[in-house]
Tab-separated table of C-alpha atoms in Angstrom:
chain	number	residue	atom	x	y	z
A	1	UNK	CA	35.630	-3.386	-18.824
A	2	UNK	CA	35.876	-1.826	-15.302
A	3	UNK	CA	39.060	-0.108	-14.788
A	4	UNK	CA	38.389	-0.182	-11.243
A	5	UNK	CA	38.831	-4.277	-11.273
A	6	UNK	CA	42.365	-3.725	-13.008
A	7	UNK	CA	44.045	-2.679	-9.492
A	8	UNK	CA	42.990	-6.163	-8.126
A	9	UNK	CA	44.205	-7.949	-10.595
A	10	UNK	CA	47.666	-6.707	-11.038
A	11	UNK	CA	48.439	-6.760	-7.220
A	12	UNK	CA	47.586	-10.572	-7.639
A	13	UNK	CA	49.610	-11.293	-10.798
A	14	UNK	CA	52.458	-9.348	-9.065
A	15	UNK	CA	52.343	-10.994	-5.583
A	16	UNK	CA	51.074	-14.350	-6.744
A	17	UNK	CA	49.255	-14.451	-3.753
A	18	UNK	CA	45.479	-13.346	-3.318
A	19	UNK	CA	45.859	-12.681	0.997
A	20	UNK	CA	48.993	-10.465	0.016
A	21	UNK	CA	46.868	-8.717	-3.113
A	22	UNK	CA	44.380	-7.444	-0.871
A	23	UNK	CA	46.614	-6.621	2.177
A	24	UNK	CA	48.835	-4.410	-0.018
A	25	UNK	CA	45.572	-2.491	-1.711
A	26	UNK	CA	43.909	-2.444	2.017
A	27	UNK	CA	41.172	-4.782	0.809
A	28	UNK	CA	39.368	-7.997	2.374
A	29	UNK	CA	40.875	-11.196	0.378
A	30	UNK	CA	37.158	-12.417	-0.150
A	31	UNK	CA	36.539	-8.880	-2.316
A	32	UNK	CA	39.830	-9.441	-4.805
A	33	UNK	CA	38.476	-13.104	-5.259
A	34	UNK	CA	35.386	-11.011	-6.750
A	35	UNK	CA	37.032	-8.720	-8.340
A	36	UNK	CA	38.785	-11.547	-10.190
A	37	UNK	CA	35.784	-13.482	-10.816
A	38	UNK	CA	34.129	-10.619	-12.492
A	39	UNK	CA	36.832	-9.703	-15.226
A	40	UNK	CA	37.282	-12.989	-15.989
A	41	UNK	CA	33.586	-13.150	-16.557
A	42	UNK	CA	33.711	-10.385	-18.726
A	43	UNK	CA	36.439	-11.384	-20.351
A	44	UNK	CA	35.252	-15.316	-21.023
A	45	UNK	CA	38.423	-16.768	-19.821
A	46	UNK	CA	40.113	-17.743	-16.906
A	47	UNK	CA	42.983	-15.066	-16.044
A	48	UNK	CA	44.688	-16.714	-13.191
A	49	UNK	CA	46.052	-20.383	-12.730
A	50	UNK	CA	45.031	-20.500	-8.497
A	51	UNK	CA	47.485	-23.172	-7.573
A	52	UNK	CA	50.105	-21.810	-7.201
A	53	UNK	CA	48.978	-18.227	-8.541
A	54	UNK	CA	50.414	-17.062	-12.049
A	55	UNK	CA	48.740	-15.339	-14.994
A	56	UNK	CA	47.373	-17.914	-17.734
A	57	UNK	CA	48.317	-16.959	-21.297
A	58	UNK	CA	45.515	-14.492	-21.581
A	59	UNK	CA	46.308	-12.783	-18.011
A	60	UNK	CA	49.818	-12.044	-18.899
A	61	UNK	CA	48.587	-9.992	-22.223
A	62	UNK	CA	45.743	-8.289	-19.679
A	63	UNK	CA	48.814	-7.488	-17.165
A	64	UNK	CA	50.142	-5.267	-20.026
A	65	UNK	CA	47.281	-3.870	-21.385
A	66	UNK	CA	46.443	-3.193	-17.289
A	67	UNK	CA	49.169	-1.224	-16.783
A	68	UNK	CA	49.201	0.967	-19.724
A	69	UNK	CA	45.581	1.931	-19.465
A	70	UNK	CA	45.478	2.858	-15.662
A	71	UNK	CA	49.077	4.660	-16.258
A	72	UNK	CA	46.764	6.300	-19.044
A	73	UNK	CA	44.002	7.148	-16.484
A	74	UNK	CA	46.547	8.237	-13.755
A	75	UNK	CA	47.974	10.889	-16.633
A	76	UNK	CA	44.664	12.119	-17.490
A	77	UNK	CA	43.628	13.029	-14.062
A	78	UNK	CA	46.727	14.719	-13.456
A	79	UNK	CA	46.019	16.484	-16.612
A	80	UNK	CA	42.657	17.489	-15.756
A	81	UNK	CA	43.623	18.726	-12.072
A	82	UNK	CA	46.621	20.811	-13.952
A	83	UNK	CA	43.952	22.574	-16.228
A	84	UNK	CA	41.962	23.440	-13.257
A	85	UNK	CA	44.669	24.425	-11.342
A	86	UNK	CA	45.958	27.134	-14.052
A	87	UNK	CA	42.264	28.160	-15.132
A	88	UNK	CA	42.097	29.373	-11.664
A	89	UNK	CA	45.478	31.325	-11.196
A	90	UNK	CA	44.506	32.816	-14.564
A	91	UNK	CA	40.876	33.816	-13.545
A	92	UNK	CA	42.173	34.691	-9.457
A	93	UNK	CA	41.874	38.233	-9.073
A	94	UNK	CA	45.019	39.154	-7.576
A	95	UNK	CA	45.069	40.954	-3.953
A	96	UNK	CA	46.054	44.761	-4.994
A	97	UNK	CA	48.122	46.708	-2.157
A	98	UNK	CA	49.335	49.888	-2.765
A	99	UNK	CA	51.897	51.617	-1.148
A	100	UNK	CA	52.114	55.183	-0.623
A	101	UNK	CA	56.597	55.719	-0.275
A	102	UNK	CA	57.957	53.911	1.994
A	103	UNK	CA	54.452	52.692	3.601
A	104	UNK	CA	55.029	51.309	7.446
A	105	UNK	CA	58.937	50.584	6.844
A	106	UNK	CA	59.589	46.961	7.764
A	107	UNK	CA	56.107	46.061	8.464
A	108	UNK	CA	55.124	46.284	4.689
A	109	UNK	CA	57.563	43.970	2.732
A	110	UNK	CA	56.821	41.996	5.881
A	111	UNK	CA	52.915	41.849	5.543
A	112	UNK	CA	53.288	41.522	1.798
A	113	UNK	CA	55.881	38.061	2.040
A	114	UNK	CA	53.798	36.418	5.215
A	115	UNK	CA	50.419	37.043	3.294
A	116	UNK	CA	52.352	35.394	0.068
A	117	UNK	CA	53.487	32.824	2.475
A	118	UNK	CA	49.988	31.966	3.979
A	119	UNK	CA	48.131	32.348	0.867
A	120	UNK	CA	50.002	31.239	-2.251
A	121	UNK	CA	47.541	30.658	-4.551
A	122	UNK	CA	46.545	34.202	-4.630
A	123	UNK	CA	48.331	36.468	-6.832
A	124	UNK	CA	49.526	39.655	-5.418
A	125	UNK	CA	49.949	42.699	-6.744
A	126	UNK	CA	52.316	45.850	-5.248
A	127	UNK	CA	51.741	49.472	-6.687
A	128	UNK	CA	53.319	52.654	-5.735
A	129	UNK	CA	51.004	55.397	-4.988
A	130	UNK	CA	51.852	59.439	-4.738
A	131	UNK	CA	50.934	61.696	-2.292
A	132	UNK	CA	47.819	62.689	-3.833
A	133	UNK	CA	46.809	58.734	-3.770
A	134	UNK	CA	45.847	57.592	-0.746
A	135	UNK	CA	42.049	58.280	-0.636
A	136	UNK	CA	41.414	57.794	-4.430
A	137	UNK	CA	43.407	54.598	-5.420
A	138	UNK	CA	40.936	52.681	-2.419
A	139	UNK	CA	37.970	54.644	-3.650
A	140	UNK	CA	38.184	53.967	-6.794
A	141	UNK	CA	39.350	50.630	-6.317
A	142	UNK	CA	41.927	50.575	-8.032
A	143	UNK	CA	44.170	48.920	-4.561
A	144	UNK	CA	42.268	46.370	-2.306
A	145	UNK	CA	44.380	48.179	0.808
A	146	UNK	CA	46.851	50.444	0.882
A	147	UNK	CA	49.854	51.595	3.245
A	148	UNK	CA	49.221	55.006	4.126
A	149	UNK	CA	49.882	58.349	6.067
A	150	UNK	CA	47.734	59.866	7.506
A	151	UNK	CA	44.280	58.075	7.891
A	152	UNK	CA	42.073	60.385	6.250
A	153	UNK	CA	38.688	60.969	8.074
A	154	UNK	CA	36.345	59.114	5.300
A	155	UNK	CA	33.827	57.107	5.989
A	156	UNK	CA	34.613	55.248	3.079
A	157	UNK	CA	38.125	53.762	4.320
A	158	UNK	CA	38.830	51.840	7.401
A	159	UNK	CA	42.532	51.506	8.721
A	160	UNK	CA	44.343	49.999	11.366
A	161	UNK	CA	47.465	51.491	13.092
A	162	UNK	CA	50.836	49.854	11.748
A	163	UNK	CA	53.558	52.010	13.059
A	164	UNK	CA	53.898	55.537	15.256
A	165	UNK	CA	56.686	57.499	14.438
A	166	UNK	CA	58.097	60.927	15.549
A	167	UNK	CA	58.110	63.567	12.558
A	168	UNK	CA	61.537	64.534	10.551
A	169	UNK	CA	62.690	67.027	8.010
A	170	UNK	CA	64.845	66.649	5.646
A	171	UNK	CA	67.296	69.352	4.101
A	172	UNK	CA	70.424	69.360	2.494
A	173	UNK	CA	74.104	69.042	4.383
A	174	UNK	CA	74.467	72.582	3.719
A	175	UNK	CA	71.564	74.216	4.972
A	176	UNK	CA	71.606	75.954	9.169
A	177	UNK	CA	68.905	73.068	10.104
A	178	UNK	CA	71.710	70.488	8.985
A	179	UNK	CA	73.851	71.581	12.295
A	180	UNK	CA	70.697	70.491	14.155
A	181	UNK	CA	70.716	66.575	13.302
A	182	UNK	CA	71.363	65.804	16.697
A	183	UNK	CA	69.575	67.483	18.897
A	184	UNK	CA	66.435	68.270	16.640
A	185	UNK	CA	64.478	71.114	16.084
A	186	UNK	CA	61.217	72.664	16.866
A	187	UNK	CA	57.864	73.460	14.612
A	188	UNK	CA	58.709	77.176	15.351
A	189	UNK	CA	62.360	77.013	13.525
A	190	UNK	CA	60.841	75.292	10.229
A	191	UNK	CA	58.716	78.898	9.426
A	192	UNK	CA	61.339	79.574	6.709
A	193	UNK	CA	61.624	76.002	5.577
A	194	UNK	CA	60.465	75.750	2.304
A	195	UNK	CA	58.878	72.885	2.181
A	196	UNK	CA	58.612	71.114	-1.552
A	197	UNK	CA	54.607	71.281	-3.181
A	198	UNK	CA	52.367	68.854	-3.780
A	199	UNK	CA	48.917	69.337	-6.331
A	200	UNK	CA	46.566	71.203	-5.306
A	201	UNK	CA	43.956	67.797	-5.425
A	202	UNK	CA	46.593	66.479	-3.187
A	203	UNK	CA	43.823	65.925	-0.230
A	204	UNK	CA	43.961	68.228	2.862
A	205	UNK	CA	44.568	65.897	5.769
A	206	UNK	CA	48.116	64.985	3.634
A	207	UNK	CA	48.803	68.822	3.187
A	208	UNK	CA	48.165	69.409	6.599
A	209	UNK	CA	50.627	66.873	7.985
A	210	UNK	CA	53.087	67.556	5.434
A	211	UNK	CA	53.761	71.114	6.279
A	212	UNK	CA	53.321	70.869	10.186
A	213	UNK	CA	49.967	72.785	10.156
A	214	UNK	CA	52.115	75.940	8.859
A	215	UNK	CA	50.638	77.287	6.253
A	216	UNK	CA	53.731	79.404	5.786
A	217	UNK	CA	55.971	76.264	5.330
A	218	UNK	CA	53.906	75.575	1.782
A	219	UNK	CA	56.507	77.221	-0.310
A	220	UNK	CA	58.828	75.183	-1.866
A	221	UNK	CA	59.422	75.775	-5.753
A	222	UNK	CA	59.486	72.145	-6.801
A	223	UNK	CA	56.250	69.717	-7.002
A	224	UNK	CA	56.919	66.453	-5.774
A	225	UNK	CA	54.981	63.566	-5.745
A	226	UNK	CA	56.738	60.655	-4.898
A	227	UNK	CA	59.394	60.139	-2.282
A	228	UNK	CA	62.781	60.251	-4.976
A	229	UNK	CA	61.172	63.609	-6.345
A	230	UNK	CA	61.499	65.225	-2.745
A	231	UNK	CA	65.137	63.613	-2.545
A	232	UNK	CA	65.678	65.273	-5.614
A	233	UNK	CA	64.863	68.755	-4.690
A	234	UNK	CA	66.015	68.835	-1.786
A	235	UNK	CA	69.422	68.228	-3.004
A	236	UNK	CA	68.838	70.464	-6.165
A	237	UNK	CA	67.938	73.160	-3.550
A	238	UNK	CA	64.442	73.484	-4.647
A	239	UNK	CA	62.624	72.931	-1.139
A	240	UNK	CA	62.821	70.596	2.185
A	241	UNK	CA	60.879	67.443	2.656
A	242	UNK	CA	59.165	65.821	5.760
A	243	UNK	CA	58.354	63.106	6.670
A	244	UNK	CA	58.717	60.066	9.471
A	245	UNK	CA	61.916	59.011	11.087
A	246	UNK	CA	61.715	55.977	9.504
A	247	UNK	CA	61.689	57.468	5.945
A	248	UNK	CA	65.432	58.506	6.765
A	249	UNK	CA	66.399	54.376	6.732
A	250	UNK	CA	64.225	53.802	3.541
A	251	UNK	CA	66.085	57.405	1.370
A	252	UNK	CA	69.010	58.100	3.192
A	253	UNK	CA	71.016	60.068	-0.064
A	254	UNK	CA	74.144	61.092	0.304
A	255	UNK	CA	74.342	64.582	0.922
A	256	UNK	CA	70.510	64.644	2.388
A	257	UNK	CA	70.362	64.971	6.314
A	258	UNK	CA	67.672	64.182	8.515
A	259	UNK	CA	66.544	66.345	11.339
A	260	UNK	CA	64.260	65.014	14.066
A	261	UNK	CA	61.398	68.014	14.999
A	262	UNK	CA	61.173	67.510	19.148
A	263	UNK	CA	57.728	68.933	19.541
A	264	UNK	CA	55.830	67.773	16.614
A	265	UNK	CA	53.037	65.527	17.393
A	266	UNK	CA	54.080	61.728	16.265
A	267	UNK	CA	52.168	60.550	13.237
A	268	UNK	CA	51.123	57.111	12.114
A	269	UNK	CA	51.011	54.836	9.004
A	270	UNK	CA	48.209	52.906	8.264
A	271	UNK	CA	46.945	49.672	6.850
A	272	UNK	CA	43.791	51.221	5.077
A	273	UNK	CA	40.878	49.709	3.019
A	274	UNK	CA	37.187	50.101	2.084
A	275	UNK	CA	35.037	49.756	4.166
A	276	UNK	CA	32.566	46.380	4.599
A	277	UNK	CA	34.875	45.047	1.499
A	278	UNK	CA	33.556	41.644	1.511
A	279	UNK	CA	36.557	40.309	0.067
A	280	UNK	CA	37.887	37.838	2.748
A	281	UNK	CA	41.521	38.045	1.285
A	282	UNK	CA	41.648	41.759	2.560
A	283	UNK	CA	40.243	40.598	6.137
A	284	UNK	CA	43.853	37.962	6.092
A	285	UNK	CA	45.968	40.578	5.089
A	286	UNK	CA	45.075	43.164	7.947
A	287	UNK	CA	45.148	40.241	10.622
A	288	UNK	CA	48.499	39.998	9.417
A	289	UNK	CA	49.575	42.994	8.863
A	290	UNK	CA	48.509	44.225	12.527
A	291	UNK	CA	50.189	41.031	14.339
A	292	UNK	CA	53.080	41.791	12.941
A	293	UNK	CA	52.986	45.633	13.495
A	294	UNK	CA	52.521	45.008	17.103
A	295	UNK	CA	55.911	42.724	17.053
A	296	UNK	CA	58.207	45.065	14.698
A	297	UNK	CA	56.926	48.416	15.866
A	298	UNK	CA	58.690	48.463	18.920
A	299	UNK	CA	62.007	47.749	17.634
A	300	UNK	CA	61.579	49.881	14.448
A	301	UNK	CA	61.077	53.095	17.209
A	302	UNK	CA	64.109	52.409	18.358
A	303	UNK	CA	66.077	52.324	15.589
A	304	UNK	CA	68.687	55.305	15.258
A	305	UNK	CA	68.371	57.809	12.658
A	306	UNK	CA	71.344	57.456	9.955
């Protein structure tokens, strides 16, 4: 038997009218008649009395059989689509994005929840990287992008521009530079600062902007390498952090103070990832990541330090 007749035939037993059959399944009246004529063919009995329209004897035990077998087929379709549906969020490789502390402040969570928005059948996966990080995790792809700071000069890596901050240190309440919160300080009064350590494979370009260019400044007696280990020894008196005004917002501890440097160049975050990655998820996630950057980072810049 055709299951595809079965439609027909209900819509007829259940309107008693053939015109109103086909009207309601968007079909000519003369193509139900045919439909008709062929299961009762099949069948070797007449299904439907015409005048007026009712099942015969035989068409009212087809009517049940009708509806339990294209209930049946509606299940198993829906079945079939499910399987597919969860075969391919268990085989989807999930978009990786690190994020190196506090990444490009508000810009990140926000990149991460619109790409989740626009793209929710691909997994997503967030992982913290450490200072020493942000060249290796892409380059060894173990991330698909990665917040960052600074862009490192590698041909490998592309990046785009998220967020432009002016530079901070941080040192505890009871250090001289704390009387400076508000009206800042300059490179030249951080040559004593002992600014916490980072590995020695921690690459240079991240040295370099950690410590102001001072070589001097690389002195601090703890080794940090994530954001709460600087927080930590800075309070612990074990060396000074720096870092990006926004970092202040994203670790303000209490007891930690935050002291803008006036004449340090500004540094920016970055959206980075490999280059010519022909993955076209990566290619939606920096279009995102980038509009949004050029609506947030204007307010973010002018938010006050805590």
């Amino acid at each position: 038997m055709d299951l595809r007749l079965l439609p027909s035939f209900l819509a007829v037993v259940e309107e008693q009218h053939f015109g109103r059959a086909a009207a309601r399944l968007f079909l000519s009246p003369p193509a139900v008649t045919q439909h008709i004529r062929r299961l009762e063919s099949e069948l070797g009995t007449p299904l439907l009395h015409r005048n007026p329209v009712r099942p015969t004897a035989a068409g009212l035990r087809l009517a049940e059989h009708a509806r339990t077998l294209l209930a049946a087929a509606d299940a198993a379709v829906e079945d079939v689509h499910e399987a597919v549906r969860r075969e391919r969020e268990a085989t989807a490789r999930p978009l990786r994005v690190g994020i190196m502390g506090h990444g490009s402040a508000e810009i990140t969570p926000a990149a991460v929840n619109a790409y989740r928005r626009a793209r929710p059948e691909v997994p997503v996966e967030v992982i913290q990287l450490n200072f020493t990080e942000h060249v290796s995790a892409l380059v060894e792809d173990r991330v698909d992008l990665a917040f960052i700071r600074p862009m490192p000069d590698d041909d490998r890596l592309v990046g785009d521009v998220l967020l432009t901050e002016q530079r901070i240190v941080v040192v505890p309440g009871s250090a001289p530079l704390a009387d400076a919160r508000t009206e800042g300080v300059r490179v030249a009064d951080l040559a004593d600062l002992p600014i916490f350590r980072v590995p020695d494979h921690t690459p240079a370009i991240f040295k370099d902007y950690l410590y102001f260019h001072n070589e001097a400044a690389r002195r601090g007696r703890s080794i940090a390498l994530f954001p709460q280990e600087v927080l930590t020894g800075v309070l612990t008196g074990h060396g000074a952090g720096s870092g990006l005004r926004s970092f202040a917002r994203y670790y303000n501890w209490p007891g930690a103070v935050f002291v803008p440097v006036l004449d340090a160049p500004p540094e920016s975050s970055h959206l980075a990832a490999r280059a010519h990655d022909p993955n076209p998820e990566v290619a939606i996630f920096r279009a995102l990541a980038t509009t949004l950057a050029r609506e947030l980072a204007p307010r973010i810049n002018n938010m006050p330090l805590p």
